[in-house]
């Protein structure tokens, strides 16, 4: 019935200076959170995605000013302005003005509601609800498109690229 708790650890210069577990890993069973409890990391993945994109920028494989269509030609938003001008930076900054589309994102049990291969088609169908680059408009599908950009530029799916280029080098074996 879900996690209603937190596990905290503070390390200073390689030394653990604070550790505490609070709440339940399963509310219905009143199982306590431990240091081994697995949590959904939700939007913290956006930091990982931005790190991957920046690695590709540093390697010269993309520029933040590159348009989505330059990298994924079939990305043709129903908004002609977004279709022509939206960039990698616009996806990172949630500046496309496209609808939020969370109804396509996660089911009630935390499962993805569509296959990765459907990402671009879903992106193409999103309606504009704000003017392009006029404001921050949170959009998970934009970050899914960044995962597609990673695939196009590296030949590796987002999870494989992330594992090899971010998590493994940092010894993050349980993320």
JSON list of C-alpha atoms in Angstrom, two decimals:
[
{"chain": "A", "resi": 1, "resn": "UNK", "atom": "CA", "xyz": [0.00, 0.00, 0.00]},
{"chain": "A", "resi": 2, "resn": "UNK", "atom": "CA", "xyz": [2.94, 2.27, -0.60]},
{"chain": "A", "resi": 3, "resn": "UNK", "atom": "CA", "xyz": [5.87, 3.87, 1.14]},
{"chain": "A", "resi": 4, "resn": "UNK", "atom": "CA", "xyz": [5.13, 6.60, 3.64]},
{"chain": "A", "resi": 5, "resn": "UNK", "atom": "CA", "xyz": [8.55, 7.17, 5.01]},
{"chain": "A", "resi": 6, "resn": "UNK", "atom": "CA", "xyz": [12.08, 8.33, 4.42]},
{"chain": "A", "resi": 7, "resn": "UNK", "atom": "CA", "xyz": [15.61, 7.05, 4.84]},
{"chain": "A", "resi": 8, "resn": "UNK", "atom": "CA", "xyz": [18.22, 9.75, 5.42]},
{"chain": "A", "resi": 9, "resn": "UNK", "atom": "CA", "xyz": [21.99, 9.58, 5.33]},
{"chain": "A", "resi": 10, "resn": "UNK", "atom": "CA", "xyz": [24.48, 12.42, 5.50]},
{"chain": "A", "resi": 11, "resn": "UNK", "atom": "CA", "xyz": [28.11, 11.78, 4.62]},
{"chain": "A", "resi": 12, "resn": "UNK", "atom": "CA", "xyz": [30.81, 14.37, 5.22]},
{"chain": "A", "resi": 13, "resn": "UNK", "atom": "CA", "xyz": [34.26, 13.68, 3.77]},
{"chain": "A", "resi": 14, "resn": "UNK", "atom": "CA", "xyz": [33.53, 9.96, 3.56]},
{"chain": "A", "resi": 15, "resn": "UNK", "atom": "CA", "xyz": [32.24, 9.69, 7.14]},
{"chain": "A", "resi": 16, "resn": "UNK", "atom": "CA", "xyz": [28.59, 9.02, 8.00]},
{"chain": "A", "resi": 17, "resn": "UNK", "atom": "CA", "xyz": [27.54, 11.82, 10.34]},
{"chain": "A", "resi": 18, "resn": "UNK", "atom": "CA", "xyz": [23.79, 11.21, 10.38]},
{"chain": "A", "resi": 19, "resn": "UNK", "atom": "CA", "xyz": [21.51, 8.29, 9.54]},
{"chain": "A", "resi": 20, "resn": "UNK", "atom": "CA", "xyz": [17.81, 7.85, 10.30]},
{"chain": "A", "resi": 21, "resn": "UNK", "atom": "CA", "xyz": [14.86, 5.86, 8.93]},
{"chain": "A", "resi": 22, "resn": "UNK", "atom": "CA", "xyz": [11.32, 7.08, 9.55]},
{"chain": "A", "resi": 23, "resn": "UNK", "atom": "CA", "xyz": [7.87, 5.80, 8.62]},
{"chain": "A", "resi": 24, "resn": "UNK", "atom": "CA", "xyz": [6.68, 2.69, 6.83]},
{"chain": "A", "resi": 25, "resn": "UNK", "atom": "CA", "xyz": [7.83, 0.86, 3.73]},
{"chain": "A", "resi": 26, "resn": "UNK", "atom": "CA", "xyz": [4.36, -0.71, 3.61]},
{"chain": "A", "resi": 27, "resn": "UNK", "atom": "CA", "xyz": [1.65, 1.27, 5.36]},
{"chain": "A", "resi": 28, "resn": "UNK", "atom": "CA", "xyz": [-0.92, -1.55, 5.41]},
{"chain": "A", "resi": 29, "resn": "UNK", "atom": "CA", "xyz": [1.52, -3.97, 7.04]},
{"chain": "A", "resi": 30, "resn": "UNK", "atom": "CA", "xyz": [3.22, -1.26, 9.15]},
{"chain": "A", "resi": 31, "resn": "UNK", "atom": "CA", "xyz": [6.63, -2.48, 7.97]},
{"chain": "A", "resi": 32, "resn": "UNK", "atom": "CA", "xyz": [9.27, 0.06, 8.98]},
{"chain": "A", "resi": 33, "resn": "UNK", "atom": "CA", "xyz": [11.51, 1.85, 6.49]},
{"chain": "A", "resi": 34, "resn": "UNK", "atom": "CA", "xyz": [15.08, 0.54, 6.62]},
{"chain": "A", "resi": 35, "resn": "UNK", "atom": "CA", "xyz": [18.30, 1.50, 4.88]},
{"chain": "A", "resi": 36, "resn": "UNK", "atom": "CA", "xyz": [17.43, -1.20, 2.32]},
{"chain": "A", "resi": 37, "resn": "UNK", "atom": "CA", "xyz": [13.97, 0.16, 1.43]},
{"chain": "A", "resi": 38, "resn": "UNK", "atom": "CA", "xyz": [13.64, 0.87, -2.28]},
{"chain": "A", "resi": 39, "resn": "UNK", "atom": "CA", "xyz": [11.92, 4.19, -3.06]},
{"chain": "A", "resi": 40, "resn": "UNK", "atom": "CA", "xyz": [10.52, 5.54, -6.32]},
{"chain": "A", "resi": 41, "resn": "UNK", "atom": "CA", "xyz": [12.79, 8.41, -7.27]},
{"chain": "A", "resi": 42, "resn": "UNK", "atom": "CA", "xyz": [10.19, 10.09, -9.48]},
{"chain": "A", "resi": 43, "resn": "UNK", "atom": "CA", "xyz": [11.29, 13.45, -10.85]},
{"chain": "A", "resi": 44, "resn": "UNK", "atom": "CA", "xyz": [14.79, 13.12, -9.42]},
{"chain": "A", "resi": 45, "resn": "UNK", "atom": "CA", "xyz": [15.41, 11.29, -12.70]},
{"chain": "A", "resi": 46, "resn": "UNK", "atom": "CA", "xyz": [15.28, 14.68, -14.41]},
{"chain": "A", "resi": 47, "resn": "UNK", "atom": "CA", "xyz": [18.64, 15.54, -12.81]},
{"chain": "A", "resi": 48, "resn": "UNK", "atom": "CA", "xyz": [20.07, 12.32, -14.21]},
{"chain": "A", "resi": 49, "resn": "UNK", "atom": "CA", "xyz": [18.61, 13.09, -17.64]},
{"chain": "A", "resi": 50, "resn": "UNK", "atom": "CA", "xyz": [20.08, 16.59, -17.65]},
{"chain": "A", "resi": 51, "resn": "UNK", "atom": "CA", "xyz": [23.45, 15.12, -16.64]},
{"chain": "A", "resi": 52, "resn": "UNK", "atom": "CA", "xyz": [23.32, 12.70, -19.60]},
{"chain": "A", "resi": 53, "resn": "UNK", "atom": "CA", "xyz": [22.39, 15.52, -22.00]},
{"chain": "A", "resi": 54, "resn": "UNK", "atom": "CA", "xyz": [25.21, 17.69, -20.67]},
{"chain": "A", "resi": 55, "resn": "UNK", "atom": "CA", "xyz": [27.69, 14.84, -21.13]},
{"chain": "A", "resi": 56, "resn": "UNK", "atom": "CA", "xyz": [26.64, 14.62, -24.77]},
{"chain": "A", "resi": 57, "resn": "UNK", "atom": "CA", "xyz": [27.00, 18.40, -25.09]},
{"chain": "A", "resi": 58, "resn": "UNK", "atom": "CA", "xyz": [30.52, 18.30, -23.64]},
{"chain": "A", "resi": 59, "resn": "UNK", "atom": "CA", "xyz": [31.39, 15.47, -26.06]},
{"chain": "A", "resi": 60, "resn": "UNK", "atom": "CA", "xyz": [30.19, 17.64, -28.95]},
{"chain": "A", "resi": 61, "resn": "UNK", "atom": "CA", "xyz": [27.34, 15.30, -29.88]},
{"chain": "A", "resi": 62, "resn": "UNK", "atom": "CA", "xyz": [24.68, 17.98, -29.43]},
{"chain": "A", "resi": 63, "resn": "UNK", "atom": "CA", "xyz": [24.17, 21.62, -28.64]},
{"chain": "A", "resi": 64, "resn": "UNK", "atom": "CA", "xyz": [21.43, 22.88, -26.37]},
{"chain": "A", "resi": 65, "resn": "UNK", "atom": "CA", "xyz": [20.31, 25.04, -29.31]},
{"chain": "A", "resi": 66, "resn": "UNK", "atom": "CA", "xyz": [19.77, 21.99, -31.56]},
{"chain": "A", "resi": 67, "resn": "UNK", "atom": "CA", "xyz": [16.12, 21.62, -32.49]},
{"chain": "A", "resi": 68, "resn": "UNK", "atom": "CA", "xyz": [14.28, 18.46, -31.62]},
{"chain": "A", "resi": 69, "resn": "UNK", "atom": "CA", "xyz": [13.53, 17.92, -35.31]},
{"chain": "A", "resi": 70, "resn": "UNK", "atom": "CA", "xyz": [17.22, 18.07, -36.22]},
{"chain": "A", "resi": 71, "resn": "UNK", "atom": "CA", "xyz": [17.78, 15.04, -34.02]},
{"chain": "A", "resi": 72, "resn": "UNK", "atom": "CA", "xyz": [14.41, 13.29, -34.36]},
{"chain": "A", "resi": 73, "resn": "UNK", "atom": "CA", "xyz": [12.95, 14.28, -37.77]},
{"chain": "A", "resi": 74, "resn": "UNK", "atom": "CA", "xyz": [9.63, 12.55, -37.06]},
{"chain": "A", "resi": 75, "resn": "UNK", "atom": "CA", "xyz": [9.10, 14.81, -34.01]},
{"chain": "A", "resi": 76, "resn": "UNK", "atom": "CA", "xyz": [6.44, 17.05, -35.52]},
{"chain": "A", "resi": 77, "resn": "UNK", "atom": "CA", "xyz": [4.46, 18.70, -32.77]},
{"chain": "A", "resi": 78, "resn": "UNK", "atom": "CA", "xyz": [0.90, 19.66, -33.72]},
{"chain": "A", "resi": 79, "resn": "UNK", "atom": "CA", "xyz": [1.97, 23.21, -32.78]},
{"chain": "A", "resi": 80, "resn": "UNK", "atom": "CA", "xyz": [3.90, 24.42, -35.85]},
{"chain": "A", "resi": 81, "resn": "UNK", "atom": "CA", "xyz": [6.03, 26.84, -33.79]},
{"chain": "A", "resi": 82, "resn": "UNK", "atom": "CA", "xyz": [7.08, 24.07, -31.38]},
{"chain": "A", "resi": 83, "resn": "UNK", "atom": "CA", "xyz": [7.65, 21.71, -34.32]},
{"chain": "A", "resi": 84, "resn": "UNK", "atom": "CA", "xyz": [10.01, 24.14, -36.04]},
{"chain": "A", "resi": 85, "resn": "UNK", "atom": "CA", "xyz": [11.79, 25.88, -33.18]},
{"chain": "A", "resi": 86, "resn": "UNK", "atom": "CA", "xyz": [11.74, 23.75, -29.99]},
{"chain": "A", "resi": 87, "resn": "UNK", "atom": "CA", "xyz": [15.26, 22.90, -28.83]},
{"chain": "A", "resi": 88, "resn": "UNK", "atom": "CA", "xyz": [16.97, 20.56, -26.41]},
{"chain": "A", "resi": 89, "resn": "UNK", "atom": "CA", "xyz": [17.15, 23.51, -24.00]},
{"chain": "A", "resi": 90, "resn": "UNK", "atom": "CA", "xyz": [13.37, 24.02, -24.31]},
{"chain": "A", "resi": 91, "resn": "UNK", "atom": "CA", "xyz": [12.78, 20.40, -23.28]},
{"chain": "A", "resi": 92, "resn": "UNK", "atom": "CA", "xyz": [15.19, 20.71, -20.34]},
{"chain": "A", "resi": 93, "resn": "UNK", "atom": "CA", "xyz": [13.54, 23.94, -19.17]},
{"chain": "A", "resi": 94, "resn": "UNK", "atom": "CA", "xyz": [9.91, 22.89, -19.71]},
{"chain": "A", "resi": 95, "resn": "UNK", "atom": "CA", "xyz": [9.45, 25.82, -22.12]},
{"chain": "A", "resi": 96, "resn": "UNK", "atom": "CA", "xyz": [7.48, 24.22, -24.98]},
{"chain": "A", "resi": 97, "resn": "UNK", "atom": "CA", "xyz": [4.08, 25.32, -23.68]},
{"chain": "A", "resi": 98, "resn": "UNK", "atom": "CA", "xyz": [2.68, 21.85, -24.39]},
{"chain": "A", "resi": 99, "resn": "UNK", "atom": "CA", "xyz": [0.07, 20.23, -22.16]},
{"chain": "A", "resi": 100, "resn": "UNK", "atom": "CA", "xyz": [1.25, 18.31, -19.11]},
{"chain": "A", "resi": 101, "resn": "UNK", "atom": "CA", "xyz": [-0.01, 14.86, -20.27]},
{"chain": "A", "resi": 102, "resn": "UNK", "atom": "CA", "xyz": [0.44, 13.03, -16.98]},
{"chain": "A", "resi": 103, "resn": "UNK", "atom": "CA", "xyz": [-2.60, 10.93, -17.86]},
{"chain": "A", "resi": 104, "resn": "UNK", "atom": "CA", "xyz": [-0.32, 9.16, -20.36]},
{"chain": "A", "resi": 105, "resn": "UNK", "atom": "CA", "xyz": [2.54, 8.79, -17.94]},
{"chain": "A", "resi": 106, "resn": "UNK", "atom": "CA", "xyz": [1.93, 6.58, -14.91]},
{"chain": "A", "resi": 107, "resn": "UNK", "atom": "CA", "xyz": [-0.82, 4.20, -13.91]},
{"chain": "A", "resi": 108, "resn": "UNK", "atom": "CA", "xyz": [-2.12, 3.89, -10.36]},
{"chain": "A", "resi": 109, "resn": "UNK", "atom": "CA", "xyz": [0.41, 1.17, -9.55]},
{"chain": "A", "resi": 110, "resn": "UNK", "atom": "CA", "xyz": [3.34, 3.25, -10.84]},
{"chain": "A", "resi": 111, "resn": "UNK", "atom": "CA", "xyz": [3.58, 1.43, -14.17]},
{"chain": "A", "resi": 112, "resn": "UNK", "atom": "CA", "xyz": [4.35, 3.26, -17.39]},
{"chain": "A", "resi": 113, "resn": "UNK", "atom": "CA", "xyz": [1.24, 3.55, -19.52]},
{"chain": "A", "resi": 114, "resn": "UNK", "atom": "CA", "xyz": [2.99, 3.47, -22.90]},
{"chain": "A", "resi": 115, "resn": "UNK", "atom": "CA", "xyz": [6.01, 1.89, -24.56]},
{"chain": "A", "resi": 116, "resn": "UNK", "atom": "CA", "xyz": [9.15, 3.92, -25.15]},
{"chain": "A", "resi": 117, "resn": "UNK", "atom": "CA", "xyz": [8.60, 3.57, -28.90]},
{"chain": "A", "resi": 118, "resn": "UNK", "atom": "CA", "xyz": [5.38, 5.59, -28.54]},
{"chain": "A", "resi": 119, "resn": "UNK", "atom": "CA", "xyz": [7.08, 8.64, -27.01]},
{"chain": "A", "resi": 120, "resn": "UNK", "atom": "CA", "xyz": [7.47, 10.69, -30.17]},
{"chain": "A", "resi": 121, "resn": "UNK", "atom": "CA", "xyz": [3.92, 9.93, -31.35]},
{"chain": "A", "resi": 122, "resn": "UNK", "atom": "CA", "xyz": [2.53, 11.08, -27.99]},
{"chain": "A", "resi": 123, "resn": "UNK", "atom": "CA", "xyz": [4.73, 14.20, -28.06]},
{"chain": "A", "resi": 124, "resn": "UNK", "atom": "CA", "xyz": [3.41, 14.99, -31.54]},
{"chain": "A", "resi": 125, "resn": "UNK", "atom": "CA", "xyz": [-0.20, 14.93, -30.28]},
{"chain": "A", "resi": 126, "resn": "UNK", "atom": "CA", "xyz": [0.20, 17.25, -27.28]},
{"chain": "A", "resi": 127, "resn": "UNK", "atom": "CA", "xyz": [-1.75, 20.49, -27.47]},
{"chain": "A", "resi": 128, "resn": "UNK", "atom": "CA", "xyz": [-0.25, 23.88, -26.70]},
{"chain": "A", "resi": 129, "resn": "UNK", "atom": "CA", "xyz": [-1.69, 25.36, -23.53]},
{"chain": "A", "resi": 130, "resn": "UNK", "atom": "CA", "xyz": [0.80, 28.22, -23.18]},
{"chain": "A", "resi": 131, "resn": "UNK", "atom": "CA", "xyz": [2.72, 30.27, -25.70]},
{"chain": "A", "resi": 132, "resn": "UNK", "atom": "CA", "xyz": [6.04, 28.77, -26.73]},
{"chain": "A", "resi": 133, "resn": "UNK", "atom": "CA", "xyz": [8.86, 29.87, -24.39]},
{"chain": "A", "resi": 134, "resn": "UNK", "atom": "CA", "xyz": [6.52, 32.20, -22.49]},
{"chain": "A", "resi": 135, "resn": "UNK", "atom": "CA", "xyz": [6.56, 30.33, -19.19]},
{"chain": "A", "resi": 136, "resn": "UNK", "atom": "CA", "xyz": [7.54, 27.18, -17.36]},
{"chain": "A", "resi": 137, "resn": "UNK", "atom": "CA", "xyz": [5.01, 24.42, -18.10]},
{"chain": "A", "resi": 138, "resn": "UNK", "atom": "CA", "xyz": [5.93, 21.11, -16.47]},
{"chain": "A", "resi": 139, "resn": "UNK", "atom": "CA", "xyz": [5.95, 18.26, -18.96]},
{"chain": "A", "resi": 140, "resn": "UNK", "atom": "CA", "xyz": [7.22, 14.72, -18.35]},
{"chain": "A", "resi": 141, "resn": "UNK", "atom": "CA", "xyz": [6.88, 13.83, -22.04]},
{"chain": "A", "resi": 142, "resn": "UNK", "atom": "CA", "xyz": [9.54, 16.44, -22.83]},
{"chain": "A", "resi": 143, "resn": "UNK", "atom": "CA", "xyz": [11.97, 14.54, -20.63]},
{"chain": "A", "resi": 144, "resn": "UNK", "atom": "CA", "xyz": [10.95, 11.27, -22.28]},
{"chain": "A", "resi": 145, "resn": "UNK", "atom": "CA", "xyz": [11.88, 12.97, -25.57]},
{"chain": "A", "resi": 146, "resn": "UNK", "atom": "CA", "xyz": [15.30, 13.74, -24.10]},
{"chain": "A", "resi": 147, "resn": "UNK", "atom": "CA", "xyz": [15.65, 10.01, -23.52]},
{"chain": "A", "resi": 148, "resn": "UNK", "atom": "CA", "xyz": [14.84, 9.49, -27.21]},
{"chain": "A", "resi": 149, "resn": "UNK", "atom": "CA", "xyz": [17.49, 12.07, -28.12]},
{"chain": "A", "resi": 150, "resn": "UNK", "atom": "CA", "xyz": [20.04, 10.13, -26.05]},
{"chain": "A", "resi": 151, "resn": "UNK", "atom": "CA", "xyz": [19.08, 6.96, -27.94]},
{"chain": "A", "resi": 152, "resn": "UNK", "atom": "CA", "xyz": [19.40, 8.67, -31.33]},
{"chain": "A", "resi": 153, "resn": "UNK", "atom": "CA", "xyz": [22.82, 10.13, -30.57]},
{"chain": "A", "resi": 154, "resn": "UNK", "atom": "CA", "xyz": [24.37, 7.15, -28.78]},
{"chain": "A", "resi": 155, "resn": "UNK", "atom": "CA", "xyz": [22.53, 4.08, -29.98]},
{"chain": "A", "resi": 156, "resn": "UNK", "atom": "CA", "xyz": [21.85, 3.26, -26.31]},
{"chain": "A", "resi": 157, "resn": "UNK", "atom": "CA", "xyz": [18.52, 3.39, -24.54]},
{"chain": "A", "resi": 158, "resn": "UNK", "atom": "CA", "xyz": [18.27, 5.94, -21.75]},
{"chain": "A", "resi": 159, "resn": "UNK", "atom": "CA", "xyz": [18.60, 3.33, -19.01]},
{"chain": "A", "resi": 160, "resn": "UNK", "atom": "CA", "xyz": [21.70, 1.74, -20.61]},
{"chain": "A", "resi": 161, "resn": "UNK", "atom": "CA", "xyz": [23.37, 5.11, -21.24]},
{"chain": "A", "resi": 162, "resn": "UNK", "atom": "CA", "xyz": [22.59, 6.27, -17.70]},
{"chain": "A", "resi": 163, "resn": "UNK", "atom": "CA", "xyz": [23.91, 3.06, -16.18]},
{"chain": "A", "resi": 164, "resn": "UNK", "atom": "CA", "xyz": [27.17, 3.12, -18.16]},
{"chain": "A", "resi": 165, "resn": "UNK", "atom": "CA", "xyz": [27.91, 6.85, -18.03]},
{"chain": "A", "resi": 166, "resn": "UNK", "atom": "CA", "xyz": [26.52, 8.08, -14.72]},
{"chain": "A", "resi": 167, "resn": "UNK", "atom": "CA", "xyz": [25.52, 5.38, -12.25]},
{"chain": "A", "resi": 168, "resn": "UNK", "atom": "CA", "xyz": [28.37, 2.86, -12.70]},
{"chain": "A", "resi": 169, "resn": "UNK", "atom": "CA", "xyz": [31.16, 5.47, -12.58]},
{"chain": "A", "resi": 170, "resn": "UNK", "atom": "CA", "xyz": [29.66, 6.75, -9.31]},
{"chain": "A", "resi": 171, "resn": "UNK", "atom": "CA", "xyz": [29.21, 3.22, -7.91]},
{"chain": "A", "resi": 172, "resn": "UNK", "atom": "CA", "xyz": [25.47, 3.82, -7.63]},
{"chain": "A", "resi": 173, "resn": "UNK", "atom": "CA", "xyz": [24.51, 0.15, -7.72]},
{"chain": "A", "resi": 174, "resn": "UNK", "atom": "CA", "xyz": [21.03, 0.41, -6.20]},
{"chain": "A", "resi": 175, "resn": "UNK", "atom": "CA", "xyz": [19.61, 3.32, -8.17]}
]
